[in-house]
Amino acid sequence: MSSLGEQIRARLPYQRRNAASLVLLVFAMVLTLSAFAEVGLARDGSIPAGMFGYGGGLVVLAVSAYFVQMKFAPYADPVLLPLAVALNGIGFATIYRLDLDTSADWKQAALNGRTLEDAANAADQLMWTFVGIGMFVAALLIMRDTDKSDAPLSFTPKTAQRYTYLIGLGAIIMLLLPVVPGLGNTVNGARVWIQIPGVGGLQPAEFAKLMMVAFFAGYLVNKRQAMSLIGKKFGPLSLPRLRDLGPVLVIWFFCLGVLFIQKDLGTALLFFGLFVSMLYIATQRLSWIMIGLGLLAVGVFVAMQLPFMGHVDQRISIWQNPTAYFDGGCLLDSGEVVPVNPNTEIYEKFAAQGSQFPGTAACAELGGAFSDSRQLMMGLFSLGEGGVLGTGLGQGEPWRTPLAFSDFIFTSIGEELGLTGLMALLLMYGLIVQRGMKTALAARDSYLKLFAGGVSFVLALQVFVIVGGVTKLIPLTGLTTPFLSQGGSSMMANWILIAILVRMSHDARKPAPQAIQDEGMTQIVSTR
């Protein structure tokens, strides 16, 4: 019986689908321009002037990426690029819509003698979109077909297998950069940013995740047979040998280190989940999933007990009881949460004394830890306001949620496009992951199977963590929503991710080399 990969390869069309890709790309661009037009019509009753600048810029970039793909990866999956453009366009239009509102807020704040540090900026997002699609084009030009690896200066996705441990070391260095004094800085309690002169803030973890995928794929393709061996059986579970647990424990300690040093629950969760997922793909043993979930629970429990990990403890406490922390809550040693919001007497006491942070000061007097769930609660209110069909693009008030253009852009879209719009977004992410998994199954090389599977999993995990966080399914973390959130690091890393999948899908879908035709027996001709 043929394997699943062989069955999928047998069903592949092995023909170019550039026309289909172009039709889908045109639909994605029409969707983007319609979103821009809807924002202007809803707010001002006319087509916004920015539509031709911002929307037209994205159209030029998308068409350029299409022609590069058609030229250098003609057999690539026709759906990946249009899906990425559609997600990028919807996120861009949402940031443009929020930019209009936050600009108004900015003016009002200036009249009151204050300034806003965080605000949506459509011009910056267009610049990062340009850089991101530029990364997509550059990655396609640099990566060659796997059967042309002997060409001068060639680099294929499989080339990364030769430098597995070097790439792993690079990923660790990238993750540790934010803790370097003078280079990294702390934002909202997590130390995940570095400052580059002339560029601004950058999140190295966004690029480290792709390097980790390459490292895990190279490591597991060599070790999967040993890790597939069964040690002892406990009921329905077949546990691995104790000595094979070593790599999992090393990754577990490494993720705990990220959690302790950078106080970044989201990145630690993403990397450990990625490793366990790829381990399951390599060995197909459910016991690794159970062991991974157990180690994850132990790690989170340990983090909650450590006094210097209050940031993680606060996130989990808010997740369990967000209502008690709305506009300020104080967690006492007894476990009780006491409100310290503007409606309380103790808050007014410190506000009257001129304290800059009355809630924090009031909680300090009570001897507890201060937290505020306003962002999470306002996001949930936005989703409730949107309902099934939403208020309409440009007709809601998503800007009331802090960081509505970044961490909470998913709830901003949910308020104005409703549950229907969010389901459409999740369907787009699901299609990218499904196409990536199909590429992994159809790949002819074990390393490429793991690589493509890992790239698909890292996107799926990131969407699950951020969507689960803003909808209160899991504790809130600081990850970005791929292609939607404002920011350059995430935009560049995710466009490179799409380029890797496009290149791998081209390799999997192109026709196999034709065998030399049988021209009969070799004839020996004498020239004498």
PDB file of C-alpha atoms in Angstrom, residues 251-261 268 295-296 298-300 302-303 309:
ATOM      1  CA  ILE A 251      14.010  22.479  25.245  1.00  0.00           C
ATOM      2  CA  TRP A 252      11.742  22.675  28.287  1.00  0.00           C
ATOM      3  CA  PHE A 253      14.460  24.303  30.407  1.00  0.00           C
ATOM      4  CA  PHE A 254      15.309  26.647  27.546  1.00  0.00           C
ATOM      5  CA  CYS A 255      11.693  27.804  27.249  1.00  0.00           C
ATOM      6  CA  LEU A 256      11.535  28.239  31.015  1.00  0.00           C
ATOM      7  CA  GLY A 257      14.650  30.412  30.714  1.00  0.00           C
ATOM      8  CA  VAL A 258      12.907  32.586  28.110  1.00  0.00           C
ATOM      9  CA  LEU A 259       9.925  32.819  30.422  1.00  0.00           C
ATOM     10  CA  PHE A 260      12.014  33.752  33.470  1.00  0.00           C
ATOM     11  CA  ILE A 261      14.445  36.160  31.812  1.00  0.00           C
ATOM     12  CA  ALA A 268       7.921  30.301  25.552  1.00  0.00           C
ATOM     13  CA  LEU A 295       5.886  19.648  31.281  1.00  0.00           C
ATOM     14  CA  LEU A 296       4.081  22.813  30.126  1.00  0.00           C
ATOM     15  CA  VAL A 298       4.621  22.126  35.498  1.00  0.00           C
ATOM     16  CA  GLY A 299       6.511  25.077  33.989  1.00  0.00           C
ATOM     17  CA  VAL A 300       3.564  27.455  34.297  1.00  0.00           C
ATOM     18  CA  VAL A 302       6.561  26.894  38.856  1.00  0.00           C
ATOM     19  CA  ALA A 303       6.495  30.347  37.222  1.00  0.00           C
ATOM     20  CA  MET A 309       7.504  36.235  37.989  1.00  0.00           C
TER      21      MET A 309
END
